[in-house]
mmCIF file of N, CA and C in Angstrom:
data_model
loop_
_atom_site.group_PDB
_atom_site.id
_atom_site.type_symbol
_atom_site.label_atom_id
_atom_site.label_comp_id
_atom_site.label_asym_id
_atom_site.label_seq_id
_atom_site.Cartn_x
_atom_site.Cartn_y
_atom_site.Cartn_z
ATOM 1 N N MET O 228 91.579 -19.172 50.650
ATOM 2 C CA MET O 228 90.729 -18.200 50.004
ATOM 3 C C MET O 228 89.863 -18.926 48.985
ATOM 4 N N ARG O 229 88.670 -18.403 48.822
ATOM 5 C CA ARG O 229 87.753 -18.957 47.840
ATOM 6 C C ARG O 229 87.416 -17.899 46.816
ATOM 7 N N ALA O 230 87.150 -18.363 45.608
ATOM 8 C CA ALA O 230 86.760 -17.434 44.558
ATOM 9 C C ALA O 230 85.775 -18.106 43.616
ATOM 10 N N VAL O 231 84.827 -17.324 43.162
ATOM 11 C CA VAL O 231 83.960 -17.700 42.064
ATOM 12 C C VAL O 231 84.435 -16.852 40.892
ATOM 13 N N VAL O 232 84.880 -17.521 39.837
ATOM 14 C CA VAL O 232 85.420 -16.836 38.664
ATOM 15 C C VAL O 232 84.435 -17.023 37.521
ATOM 16 N N GLN O 233 83.985 -15.921 36.951
ATOM 17 C CA GLN O 233 83.036 -15.976 35.849
ATOM 18 C C GLN O 233 83.607 -15.231 34.650
ATOM 19 N N ARG O 234 83.613 -15.923 33.510
ATOM 20 C CA ARG O 234 84.021 -15.263 32.265
ATOM 21 C C ARG O 234 82.855 -14.386 31.827
ATOM 22 N N VAL O 235 83.150 -13.119 31.573
ATOM 23 C CA VAL O 235 82.085 -12.170 31.260
ATOM 24 C C VAL O 235 82.382 -11.405 29.981
ATOM 25 N N SER O 236 81.306 -10.991 29.325
ATOM 26 C CA SER O 236 81.472 -10.038 28.231
ATOM 27 C C SER O 236 81.381 -8.619 28.777
ATOM 28 N N SER O 237 80.775 -8.474 29.968
ATOM 29 C CA SER O 237 80.776 -7.197 30.683
ATOM 30 C C SER O 237 80.340 -7.439 32.127
ATOM 31 N N ALA O 238 80.754 -6.542 32.997
ATOM 32 C CA ALA O 238 80.348 -6.601 34.403
ATOM 33 C C ALA O 238 80.490 -5.202 34.995
ATOM 34 N N ARG O 239 79.662 -4.920 35.994
ATOM 35 C CA ARG O 239 79.771 -3.626 36.655
ATOM 36 C C ARG O 239 79.285 -3.718 38.086
ATOM 37 N N VAL O 240 79.723 -2.731 38.856
ATOM 38 C CA VAL O 240 79.322 -2.598 40.252
ATOM 39 C C VAL O 240 78.641 -1.252 40.406
ATOM 40 N N ARG O 241 77.486 -1.307 41.050
ATOM 41 C CA ARG O 241 76.775 -0.076 41.403
ATOM 42 C C ARG O 241 76.695 0.006 42.920
ATOM 43 N N ILE O 242 76.836 1.214 43.423
ATOM 44 C CA ILE O 242 76.711 1.468 44.854
ATOM 45 C C ILE O 242 75.751 2.637 45.013
ATOM 46 N N GLY O 243 74.707 2.418 45.789
ATOM 47 C CA GLY O 243 73.722 3.475 45.980
ATOM 48 C C GLY O 243 73.074 3.927 44.689
ATOM 49 N N GLY O 244 72.923 3.002 43.734
ATOM 50 C CA GLY O 244 72.282 3.319 42.467
ATOM 51 C C GLY O 244 73.189 3.964 41.439
ATOM 52 N N LYS O 245 74.434 4.251 41.820
ATOM 53 C CA LYS O 245 75.373 4.886 40.891
ATOM 54 C C LYS O 245 76.469 3.904 40.504
ATOM 55 N N GLU O 246 76.847 3.936 39.226
ATOM 56 C CA GLU O 246 77.912 3.043 38.777
ATOM 57 C C GLU O 246 79.230 3.420 39.441
ATOM 58 N N HIS O 247 79.862 2.410 40.036
ATOM 59 C CA HIS O 247 81.168 2.592 40.672
ATOM 60 C C HIS O 247 82.288 2.232 39.704
ATOM 61 N N THR O 248 82.136 1.103 39.011
ATOM 62 C CA THR O 248 83.149 0.652 38.060
ATOM 63 C C THR O 248 82.539 -0.365 37.113
ATOM 64 N N SER O 249 83.216 -0.563 35.990
ATOM 65 C CA SER O 249 82.744 -1.565 35.032
ATOM 66 C C SER O 249 83.917 -2.060 34.198
ATOM 67 N N ILE O 250 83.729 -3.239 33.614
ATOM 68 C CA ILE O 250 84.703 -3.799 32.689
ATOM 69 C C ILE O 250 83.959 -4.345 31.482
ATOM 70 N N GLY O 251 84.688 -4.536 30.398
ATOM 71 C CA GLY O 251 84.169 -5.235 29.233
ATOM 72 C C GLY O 251 84.552 -6.695 29.355
ATOM 73 N N ARG O 252 85.084 -7.261 28.288
ATOM 74 C CA ARG O 252 85.477 -8.675 28.270
ATOM 75 C C ARG O 252 86.499 -8.953 29.354
ATOM 76 N N GLY O 253 86.260 -10.022 30.102
ATOM 77 C CA GLY O 253 87.211 -10.378 31.149
ATOM 78 C C GLY O 253 86.642 -11.368 32.136
ATOM 79 N N LEU O 254 87.038 -11.182 33.399
ATOM 80 C CA LEU O 254 86.633 -12.072 34.475
ATOM 81 C C LEU O 254 86.056 -11.272 35.633
ATOM 82 N N LEU O 255 84.919 -11.709 36.135
ATOM 83 C CA LEU O 255 84.392 -11.217 37.399
ATOM 84 C C LEU O 255 84.817 -12.234 38.442
ATOM 85 N N VAL O 256 85.501 -11.772 39.481
ATOM 86 C CA VAL O 256 85.996 -12.672 40.517
ATOM 87 C C VAL O 256 85.427 -12.235 41.863
ATOM 88 N N LEU O 257 84.592 -13.094 42.443
ATOM 89 C CA LEU O 257 84.076 -12.879 43.789
ATOM 90 C C LEU O 257 85.040 -13.569 44.742
ATOM 91 N N VAL O 258 85.544 -12.845 45.742
ATOM 92 C CA VAL O 258 86.638 -13.338 46.579
ATOM 93 C C VAL O 258 86.223 -13.374 48.045
ATOM 94 N N GLY O 259 86.404 -14.538 48.671
ATOM 95 C CA GLY O 259 86.160 -14.691 50.100
ATOM 96 C C GLY O 259 87.432 -15.102 50.802
ATOM 97 N N VAL O 260 87.699 -14.479 51.947
ATOM 98 C CA VAL O 260 88.911 -14.772 52.716
ATOM 99 C C VAL O 260 88.513 -15.530 53.980
ATOM 100 N N GLU O 261 89.172 -16.663 54.178
ATOM 101 C CA GLU O 261 88.891 -17.533 55.309
ATOM 102 C C GLU O 261 89.895 -17.289 56.432
ATOM 103 N N LYS O 262 89.464 -17.548 57.672
ATOM 104 C CA LYS O 262 90.390 -17.482 58.805
ATOM 105 C C LYS O 262 91.592 -18.371 58.481
ATOM 106 N N ASN O 263 92.743 -17.940 58.880
ATOM 107 C CA ASN O 263 94.001 -18.666 58.684
ATOM 108 C C ASN O 263 94.508 -18.645 57.248
ATOM 109 N N ASP O 264 93.853 -17.926 56.349
ATOM 110 C CA ASP O 264 94.435 -17.717 55.031
ATOM 111 C C ASP O 264 95.678 -16.844 55.199
ATOM 112 N N THR O 265 96.587 -16.961 54.249
ATOM 113 C CA THR O 265 97.869 -16.262 54.361
ATOM 114 C C THR O 265 98.147 -15.435 53.110
ATOM 115 N N GLU O 266 99.232 -14.700 53.163
ATOM 116 C CA GLU O 266 99.665 -13.942 51.991
ATOM 117 C C GLU O 266 99.976 -14.877 50.830
ATOM 118 N N THR O 267 100.434 -16.075 51.137
ATOM 119 C CA THR O 267 100.691 -17.075 50.096
ATOM 120 C C THR O 267 99.397 -17.458 49.387
ATOM 121 N N ASP O 268 98.307 -17.590 50.148
ATOM 122 C CA ASP O 268 97.009 -17.894 49.535
ATOM 123 C C ASP O 268 96.596 -16.788 48.568
ATOM 124 N N ALA O 269 96.788 -15.535 48.968
ATOM 125 C CA ALA O 269 96.421 -14.401 48.106
ATOM 126 C C ALA O 269 97.233 -14.423 46.818
ATOM 127 N N ALA O 270 98.534 -14.653 46.931
ATOM 128 C CA ALA O 270 99.405 -14.692 45.752
ATOM 129 C C ALA O 270 99.071 -15.888 44.865
ATOM 130 N N THR O 271 98.812 -17.029 45.466
ATOM 131 C CA THR O 271 98.475 -18.247 44.716
ATOM 132 C C THR O 271 97.174 -18.063 43.952
ATOM 133 N N LEU O 272 96.175 -17.484 44.605
ATOM 134 C CA LEU O 272 94.887 -17.271 43.948
ATOM 135 C C LEU O 272 95.010 -16.270 42.803
ATOM 136 N N ALA O 273 95.741 -15.194 43.019
ATOM 137 C CA ALA O 273 95.931 -14.204 41.946
ATOM 138 C C ALA O 273 96.616 -14.841 40.741
ATOM 139 N N LYS O 274 97.656 -15.609 40.985
ATOM 140 C CA LYS O 274 98.383 -16.272 39.893
ATOM 141 C C LYS O 274 97.466 -17.232 39.144
ATOM 142 N N LYS O 275 96.667 -17.983 39.882
ATOM 143 C CA LYS O 275 95.744 -18.930 39.256
ATOM 144 C C LYS O 275 94.727 -18.212 38.371
ATOM 145 N N VAL O 276 94.161 -17.118 38.862
ATOM 146 C CA VAL O 276 93.170 -16.369 38.087
ATOM 147 C C VAL O 276 93.794 -15.829 36.807
ATOM 148 N N VAL O 277 94.977 -15.264 36.921
ATOM 149 C CA VAL O 277 95.649 -14.675 35.756
ATOM 150 C C VAL O 277 96.000 -15.738 34.715
ATOM 151 N N GLU O 278 96.319 -16.935 35.159
ATOM 152 C CA GLU O 278 96.769 -17.980 34.242
ATOM 153 C C GLU O 278 95.667 -18.930 33.782
ATOM 154 N N LEU O 279 94.451 -18.803 34.342
ATOM 155 C CA LEU O 279 93.361 -19.684 33.923
ATOM 156 C C LEU O 279 93.115 -19.567 32.425
ATOM 157 N N ARG O 280 93.093 -20.682 31.744
ATOM 158 C CA ARG O 280 92.843 -20.679 30.296
ATOM 159 C C ARG O 280 91.359 -20.956 30.066
ATOM 160 N N VAL O 281 90.574 -19.880 30.098
ATOM 161 C CA VAL O 281 89.123 -20.007 29.974
ATOM 162 C C VAL O 281 88.555 -19.231 28.787
ATOM 163 N N PHE O 282 89.438 -18.682 27.977
ATOM 164 C CA PHE O 282 88.999 -17.951 26.785
ATOM 165 C C PHE O 282 89.334 -18.781 25.551
ATOM 166 N N ASP O 283 88.440 -18.718 24.572
ATOM 167 C CA ASP O 283 88.582 -19.540 23.374
ATOM 168 C C ASP O 283 89.766 -19.117 22.509
ATOM 169 N N ASP O 284 90.422 -20.122 21.943
ATOM 170 C CA ASP O 284 91.450 -19.870 20.938
ATOM 171 C C ASP O 284 90.774 -19.860 19.562
ATOM 172 N N ASP O 285 91.568 -19.856 18.517
ATOM 173 C CA ASP O 285 91.027 -19.797 17.155
ATOM 174 C C ASP O 285 90.248 -21.054 16.764
ATOM 175 N N HIS O 286 90.372 -22.104 17.556
ATOM 176 C CA HIS O 286 89.680 -23.359 17.274
ATOM 177 C C HIS O 286 88.484 -23.568 18.192
ATOM 178 N N GLY O 287 88.132 -22.540 18.984
ATOM 179 C CA GLY O 287 86.982 -22.631 19.869
ATOM 180 C C GLY O 287 87.228 -23.395 21.149
ATOM 181 N N ARG O 288 88.502 -23.652 21.474
ATOM 182 C CA ARG O 288 88.833 -24.354 22.709
ATOM 183 C C ARG O 288 89.287 -23.358 23.758
ATOM 184 N N MET O 289 88.898 -23.606 25.007
ATOM 185 C CA MET O 289 89.339 -22.727 26.091
ATOM 186 C C MET O 289 90.835 -22.968 26.291
ATOM 187 N N ASN O 290 91.623 -22.093 25.709
ATOM 188 C CA ASN O 290 93.060 -22.286 25.697
ATOM 189 C C ASN O 290 93.822 -20.978 25.919
ATOM 190 N N ARG O 291 93.104 -19.885 26.209
ATOM 191 C CA ARG O 291 93.749 -18.583 26.401
ATOM 192 C C ARG O 291 93.417 -18.026 27.779
ATOM 193 N N SER O 292 94.361 -17.307 28.328
ATOM 194 C CA SER O 292 94.186 -16.678 29.639
ATOM 195 C C SER O 292 93.745 -15.227 29.471
ATOM 196 N N ILE O 293 93.469 -14.587 30.576
ATOM 197 C CA ILE O 293 93.118 -13.170 30.563
ATOM 198 C C ILE O 293 94.267 -12.343 29.995
ATOM 199 N N LEU O 294 95.485 -12.762 30.241
ATOM 200 C CA LEU O 294 96.655 -12.078 29.679
ATOM 201 C C LEU O 294 96.678 -12.210 28.155
ATOM 202 N N ASP O 295 96.334 -13.394 27.682
ATOM 203 C CA ASP O 295 96.361 -13.651 26.244
ATOM 204 C C ASP O 295 95.343 -12.825 25.472
ATOM 205 N N VAL O 296 94.189 -12.583 26.084
ATOM 206 C CA VAL O 296 93.117 -11.888 25.367
ATOM 207 C C VAL O 296 93.060 -10.393 25.688
ATOM 208 N N GLY O 297 93.893 -9.941 26.620
ATOM 209 C CA GLY O 297 93.912 -8.518 26.964
ATOM 210 C C GLY O 297 92.665 -8.051 27.673
ATOM 211 N N GLY O 298 92.034 -8.942 28.405
ATOM 212 C CA GLY O 298 90.818 -8.590 29.141
ATOM 213 C C GLY O 298 91.122 -7.973 30.494
ATOM 214 N N ALA O 299 90.053 -7.678 31.221
ATOM 215 C CA ALA O 299 90.161 -7.053 32.542
ATOM 216 C C ALA O 299 89.561 -7.970 33.602
ATOM 217 N N VAL O 300 89.900 -7.691 34.846
ATOM 218 C CA VAL O 300 89.334 -8.409 35.989
ATOM 219 C C VAL O 300 88.586 -7.410 36.856
ATOM 220 N N LEU O 301 87.394 -7.792 37.270
ATOM 221 C CA LEU O 301 86.643 -7.047 38.274
ATOM 222 C C LEU O 301 86.583 -7.932 39.507
ATOM 223 N N ALA O 302 87.250 -7.517 40.577
ATOM 224 C CA ALA O 302 87.304 -8.280 41.821
ATOM 225 C C ALA O 302 86.362 -7.652 42.839
ATOM 226 N N VAL O 303 85.541 -8.504 43.443
ATOM 227 C CA VAL O 303 84.574 -8.051 44.434
ATOM 228 C C VAL O 303 84.711 -8.928 45.680
ATOM 229 N N SER O 304 84.940 -8.302 46.827
ATOM 230 C CA SER O 304 85.035 -9.067 48.065
ATOM 231 C C SER O 304 83.654 -9.598 48.435
ATOM 232 N N GLN O 305 83.616 -10.845 48.912
ATOM 233 C CA GLN O 305 82.331 -11.447 49.257
ATOM 234 C C GLN O 305 82.523 -12.494 50.343
ATOM 235 N N PHE O 306 82.385 -12.056 51.598
ATOM 236 C CA PHE O 306 82.598 -12.963 52.719
ATOM 237 C C PHE O 306 81.568 -14.092 52.742
ATOM 238 N N THR O 307 80.429 -13.907 52.097
ATOM 239 C CA THR O 307 79.402 -14.946 52.131
ATOM 240 C C THR O 307 79.825 -16.224 51.409
ATOM 241 N N LEU O 308 80.909 -16.176 50.651
ATOM 242 C CA LEU O 308 81.431 -17.402 50.042
ATOM 243 C C LEU O 308 81.890 -18.394 51.107
ATOM 244 N N LEU O 309 82.130 -17.911 52.317
ATOM 245 C CA LEU O 309 82.562 -18.771 53.412
ATOM 246 C C LEU O 309 81.387 -19.243 54.248
ATOM 247 N N GLY O 310 80.173 -18.934 53.832
ATOM 248 C CA GLY O 310 78.991 -19.333 54.585
ATOM 249 C C GLY O 310 78.820 -20.843 54.615
ATOM 250 N N ASP O 311 78.414 -21.342 55.789
ATOM 251 C CA ASP O 311 78.161 -22.765 55.983
ATOM 252 C C ASP O 311 76.679 -22.915 56.310
ATOM 253 N N SER O 312 75.949 -23.549 55.427
ATOM 254 C CA SER O 312 74.506 -23.689 55.630
ATOM 255 C C SER O 312 74.092 -25.148 55.827
ATOM 256 N N ARG O 313 75.017 -25.963 56.312
ATOM 257 C CA ARG O 313 74.709 -27.380 56.512
ATOM 258 C C ARG O 313 73.712 -27.609 57.644
ATOM 259 N N LYS O 314 73.706 -26.726 58.635
ATOM 260 C CA LYS O 314 72.789 -26.874 59.769
ATOM 261 C C LYS O 314 71.817 -25.705 59.777
ATOM 262 N N GLY O 315 70.568 -26.011 59.995
ATOM 263 C CA GLY O 315 69.568 -24.964 60.110
ATOM 264 C C GLY O 315 69.321 -24.247 58.798
ATOM 265 N N ARG O 316 68.716 -23.065 58.910
ATOM 266 C CA ARG O 316 68.364 -22.298 57.721
ATOM 267 C C ARG O 316 69.131 -20.993 57.607
ATOM 268 N N ARG O 317 69.890 -20.653 58.611
ATOM 269 C CA ARG O 317 70.680 -19.422 58.567
ATOM 270 C C ARG O 317 72.157 -19.803 58.437
ATOM 271 N N PRO O 318 72.837 -19.298 57.421
ATOM 272 C CA PRO O 318 74.251 -19.650 57.255
ATOM 273 C C PRO O 318 75.104 -19.118 58.409
ATOM 274 N N SER O 319 76.127 -19.874 58.711
ATOM 275 C CA SER O 319 77.129 -19.449 59.684
ATOM 276 C C SER O 319 78.330 -18.911 58.916
ATOM 277 N N PHE O 320 78.874 -17.824 59.396
ATOM 278 C CA PHE O 320 80.038 -17.226 58.740
ATOM 279 C C PHE O 320 81.275 -17.296 59.634
ATOM 280 N N GLU O 321 81.315 -18.280 60.511
ATOM 281 C CA GLU O 321 82.426 -18.434 61.446
ATOM 282 C C GLU O 321 83.764 -18.648 60.756
ATOM 283 N N LYS O 322 83.753 -19.203 59.550
ATOM 284 C CA LYS O 322 85.002 -19.474 58.837
ATOM 285 C C LYS O 322 85.578 -18.233 58.161
ATOM 286 N N ALA O 323 84.770 -17.187 58.029
ATOM 287 C CA ALA O 323 85.240 -15.963 57.367
ATOM 288 C C ALA O 323 86.257 -15.249 58.252
ATOM 289 N N ALA O 324 87.278 -14.709 57.610
ATOM 290 C CA ALA O 324 88.310 -13.962 58.333
ATOM 291 C C ALA O 324 87.735 -12.653 58.868
ATOM 292 N N PRO O 325 88.291 -12.144 59.977
ATOM 293 C CA PRO O 325 87.873 -10.829 60.469
ATOM 294 C C PRO O 325 88.141 -9.764 59.406
ATOM 295 N N PRO O 326 87.357 -8.699 59.401
ATOM 296 C CA PRO O 326 87.461 -7.690 58.337
ATOM 297 C C PRO O 326 88.859 -7.145 58.075
ATOM 298 N N ASP O 327 89.627 -6.814 59.099
ATOM 299 C CA ASP O 327 90.960 -6.246 58.869
ATOM 300 C C ASP O 327 91.887 -7.243 58.176
ATOM 301 N N GLU O 328 91.825 -8.480 58.617
ATOM 302 C CA GLU O 328 92.646 -9.535 58.012
ATOM 303 C C GLU O 328 92.185 -9.801 56.576
ATOM 304 N N ALA O 329 90.869 -9.875 56.391
ATOM 305 C CA ALA O 329 90.325 -10.135 55.059
ATOM 306 C C ALA O 329 90.691 -9.010 54.097
ATOM 307 N N ARG O 330 90.610 -7.778 54.556
ATOM 308 C CA ARG O 330 90.925 -6.622 53.699
ATOM 309 C C ARG O 330 92.368 -6.690 53.220
ATOM 310 N N HIS O 331 93.277 -7.011 54.148
ATOM 311 C CA HIS O 331 94.698 -7.093 53.802
ATOM 312 C C HIS O 331 94.928 -8.135 52.706
ATOM 313 N N LEU O 332 94.359 -9.323 52.861
ATOM 314 C CA LEU O 332 94.591 -10.389 51.890
ATOM 315 C C LEU O 332 93.860 -10.122 50.579
ATOM 316 N N TYR O 333 92.685 -9.534 50.651
ATOM 317 C CA TYR O 333 91.966 -9.135 49.435
ATOM 318 C C TYR O 333 92.795 -8.109 48.658
ATOM 319 N N ASP O 334 93.342 -7.133 49.358
ATOM 320 C CA ASP O 334 94.179 -6.118 48.707
ATOM 321 C C ASP O 334 95.416 -6.737 48.066
ATOM 322 N N LEU O 335 96.007 -7.741 48.721
ATOM 323 C CA LEU O 335 97.167 -8.433 48.135
ATOM 324 C C LEU O 335 96.757 -9.208 46.879
ATOM 325 N N PHE O 336 95.587 -9.830 46.912
ATOM 326 C CA PHE O 336 95.070 -10.524 45.735
ATOM 327 C C PHE O 336 94.922 -9.544 44.575
ATOM 328 N N VAL O 337 94.291 -8.412 44.828
ATOM 329 C CA VAL O 337 94.080 -7.388 43.803
ATOM 330 C C VAL O 337 95.422 -6.897 43.261
ATOM 331 N N ALA O 338 96.373 -6.641 44.157
ATOM 332 C CA ALA O 338 97.698 -6.174 43.738
ATOM 333 C C ALA O 338 98.385 -7.220 42.869
ATOM 334 N N GLY O 339 98.221 -8.493 43.206
ATOM 335 C CA GLY O 339 98.833 -9.564 42.422
ATOM 336 C C GLY O 339 98.296 -9.609 41.000
ATOM 337 N N ILE O 340 97.012 -9.366 40.835
ATOM 338 C CA ILE O 340 96.420 -9.323 39.495
ATOM 339 C C ILE O 340 97.034 -8.163 38.708
ATOM 340 N N GLY O 341 97.097 -6.988 39.342
ATOM 341 C CA GLY O 341 97.655 -5.810 38.679
ATOM 342 C C GLY O 341 99.124 -5.971 38.342
ATOM 343 N N GLN O 342 99.891 -6.568 39.251
ATOM 344 C CA GLN O 342 101.327 -6.755 39.022
ATOM 345 C C GLN O 342 101.585 -7.715 37.872
ATOM 346 N N ALA O 343 100.618 -8.576 37.570
ATOM 347 C CA ALA O 343 100.766 -9.509 36.451
ATOM 348 C C ALA O 343 100.497 -8.822 35.111
ATOM 349 N N GLY O 344 100.094 -7.554 35.169
ATOM 350 C CA GLY O 344 99.863 -6.813 33.939
ATOM 351 C C GLY O 344 98.427 -6.830 33.448
ATOM 352 N N VAL O 345 97.497 -7.224 34.323
ATOM 353 C CA VAL O 345 96.082 -7.283 33.965
ATOM 354 C C VAL O 345 95.388 -6.042 34.518
ATOM 355 N N GLU O 346 94.540 -5.443 33.687
ATOM 356 C CA GLU O 346 93.726 -4.315 34.160
ATOM 357 C C GLU O 346 92.800 -4.826 35.257
ATOM 358 N N ILE O 347 92.793 -4.154 36.407
ATOM 359 C CA ILE O 347 92.010 -4.612 37.556
ATOM 360 C C ILE O 347 91.114 -3.493 38.064
ATOM 361 N N SER O 348 89.853 -3.830 38.272
ATOM 362 C CA SER O 348 88.896 -2.933 38.907
ATOM 363 C C SER O 348 88.338 -3.658 40.118
ATOM 364 N N THR O 349 87.812 -2.903 41.075
ATOM 365 C CA THR O 349 87.298 -3.527 42.291
ATOM 366 C C THR O 349 85.978 -2.905 42.719
ATOM 367 N N GLY O 350 85.274 -3.679 43.511
ATOM 368 C CA GLY O 350 84.152 -3.141 44.248
ATOM 369 C C GLY O 350 84.712 -2.384 45.447
ATOM 370 N N VAL O 351 83.870 -2.123 46.434
ATOM 371 C CA VAL O 351 84.306 -1.432 47.648
ATOM 372 C C VAL O 351 84.169 -2.399 48.814
ATOM 373 N N PHE O 352 85.262 -2.646 49.489
ATOM 374 C CA PHE O 352 85.305 -3.611 50.578
ATOM 375 C C PHE O 352 84.280 -3.235 51.654
ATOM 376 N N ARG O 353 83.490 -4.214 52.108
ATOM 377 C CA ARG O 353 82.476 -4.077 53.161
ATOM 378 C C ARG O 353 81.327 -3.147 52.790
ATOM 379 N N GLU O 354 81.112 -2.934 51.530
ATOM 380 C CA GLU O 354 80.029 -2.073 51.066
ATOM 381 C C GLU O 354 78.948 -2.950 50.445
ATOM 382 N N THR O 355 77.695 -2.532 50.569
ATOM 383 C CA THR O 355 76.606 -3.198 49.871
ATOM 384 C C THR O 355 76.645 -2.753 48.420
ATOM 385 N N MET O 356 76.700 -3.714 47.518
ATOM 386 C CA MET O 356 76.881 -3.415 46.095
ATOM 387 C C MET O 356 75.859 -4.179 45.261
ATOM 388 N N ASP O 357 75.517 -3.625 44.125
ATOM 389 C CA ASP O 357 74.785 -4.345 43.099
ATOM 390 C C ASP O 357 75.819 -4.732 42.049
ATOM 391 N N VAL O 358 75.938 -6.015 41.807
ATOM 392 C CA VAL O 358 76.897 -6.510 40.835
ATOM 393 C C VAL O 358 76.109 -7.074 39.651
ATOM 394 N N GLU O 359 76.386 -6.536 38.472
ATOM 395 C CA GLU O 359 75.715 -6.989 37.258
ATOM 396 C C GLU O 359 76.755 -7.592 36.325
ATOM 397 N N LEU O 360 76.357 -8.647 35.625
ATOM 398 C CA LEU O 360 77.287 -9.268 34.695
ATOM 399 C C LEU O 360 76.546 -9.929 33.559
ATOM 400 N N THR O 361 77.240 -10.051 32.467
ATOM 401 C CA THR O 361 76.792 -10.885 31.372
ATOM 402 C C THR O 361 77.797 -12.024 31.294
ATOM 403 N N ASN O 362 77.375 -13.185 31.775
ATOM 404 C CA ASN O 362 78.244 -14.354 31.827
ATOM 405 C C ASN O 362 78.408 -14.878 30.410
ATOM 406 N N ASP O 363 79.645 -14.979 29.967
ATOM 407 C CA ASP O 363 79.978 -15.405 28.610
ATOM 408 C C ASP O 363 80.194 -16.906 28.597
ATOM 409 N N GLY O 364 79.290 -17.633 28.010
ATOM 410 C CA GLY O 364 79.446 -19.085 27.898
ATOM 411 C C GLY O 364 78.174 -19.836 28.224
ATOM 412 N N PRO O 365 77.735 -19.926 29.435
ATOM 413 C CA PRO O 365 78.356 -19.409 30.647
ATOM 414 C C PRO O 365 79.570 -20.235 31.068
ATOM 415 N N VAL O 366 80.546 -19.525 31.619
ATOM 416 C CA VAL O 366 81.733 -20.167 32.191
ATOM 417 C C VAL O 366 81.866 -19.661 33.622
ATOM 418 N N THR O 367 81.770 -20.584 34.575
ATOM 419 C CA THR O 367 81.889 -20.250 35.996
ATOM 420 C C THR O 367 82.718 -21.332 36.671
ATOM 421 N N LEU O 368 83.743 -20.916 37.402
ATOM 422 C CA LEU O 368 84.618 -21.859 38.115
ATOM 423 C C LEU O 368 84.700 -21.496 39.586
ATOM 424 N N LEU O 369 84.848 -22.507 40.416
ATOM 425 C CA LEU O 369 85.057 -22.321 41.848
ATOM 426 C C LEU O 369 86.512 -22.652 42.153
ATOM 427 N N LEU O 370 87.189 -21.742 42.829
ATOM 428 C CA LEU O 370 88.582 -21.971 43.225
ATOM 429 C C LEU O 370 88.677 -21.888 44.741
ATOM 430 N N ASP O 371 89.529 -22.710 45.322
ATOM 431 C CA ASP O 371 89.726 -22.708 46.765
ATOM 432 C C ASP O 371 91.192 -23.068 47.022
ATOM 433 N N THR O 372 91.921 -22.167 47.654
ATOM 434 C CA THR O 372 93.347 -22.411 47.883
ATOM 435 C C THR O 372 93.583 -23.540 48.884
ATOM 436 N N ARG O 373 92.561 -23.958 49.608
ATOM 437 C CA ARG O 373 92.708 -25.075 50.537
ATOM 438 C C ARG O 373 92.491 -26.416 49.864
ATOM 439 N N LYS O 374 92.089 -26.353 48.619
ATOM 440 C CA LYS O 374 91.919 -27.585 47.842
ATOM 441 C C LYS O 374 92.903 -27.520 46.681
ATOM 442 N N ALA O 375 93.352 -28.669 46.257
ATOM 443 C CA ALA O 375 94.320 -28.693 45.145
ATOM 444 C C ALA O 375 93.675 -28.115 43.904
ATOM 445 N N PHE O 376 94.409 -27.266 43.216
ATOM 446 C CA PHE O 376 93.935 -26.730 41.938
ATOM 447 C C PHE O 376 94.090 -27.832 40.942
#
């Protein structure tokens, strides 16, 4: 599984021009599920997101996690994270998991965040969404369960 994790002061999802959900301080996580990803990948990614120390401590060092600061997570499914644009001008999405498989693992990722005690909001799976954010820092990290954290 791949994720783009952004520390935000706020983020929201709009669908059809109407606000679907929003968060204040926290993390916006764009999540892509790859073929052959497993339930272990979903659990590993959720644990990593919850434990990432990307929030400043009293000395201005990134030393606190989302749990430490009481922030929220907004998770948005995004199969385009698996796009391969090395050849030609149109990305290939062959590495992306089929929708049913991706939905299952995305849901497990979301559940893992919630089970860790973090407030979790989501976009709508397979829906066209407008995602707005105010990136705090900016702080943006790329995570991939197929690569060593």
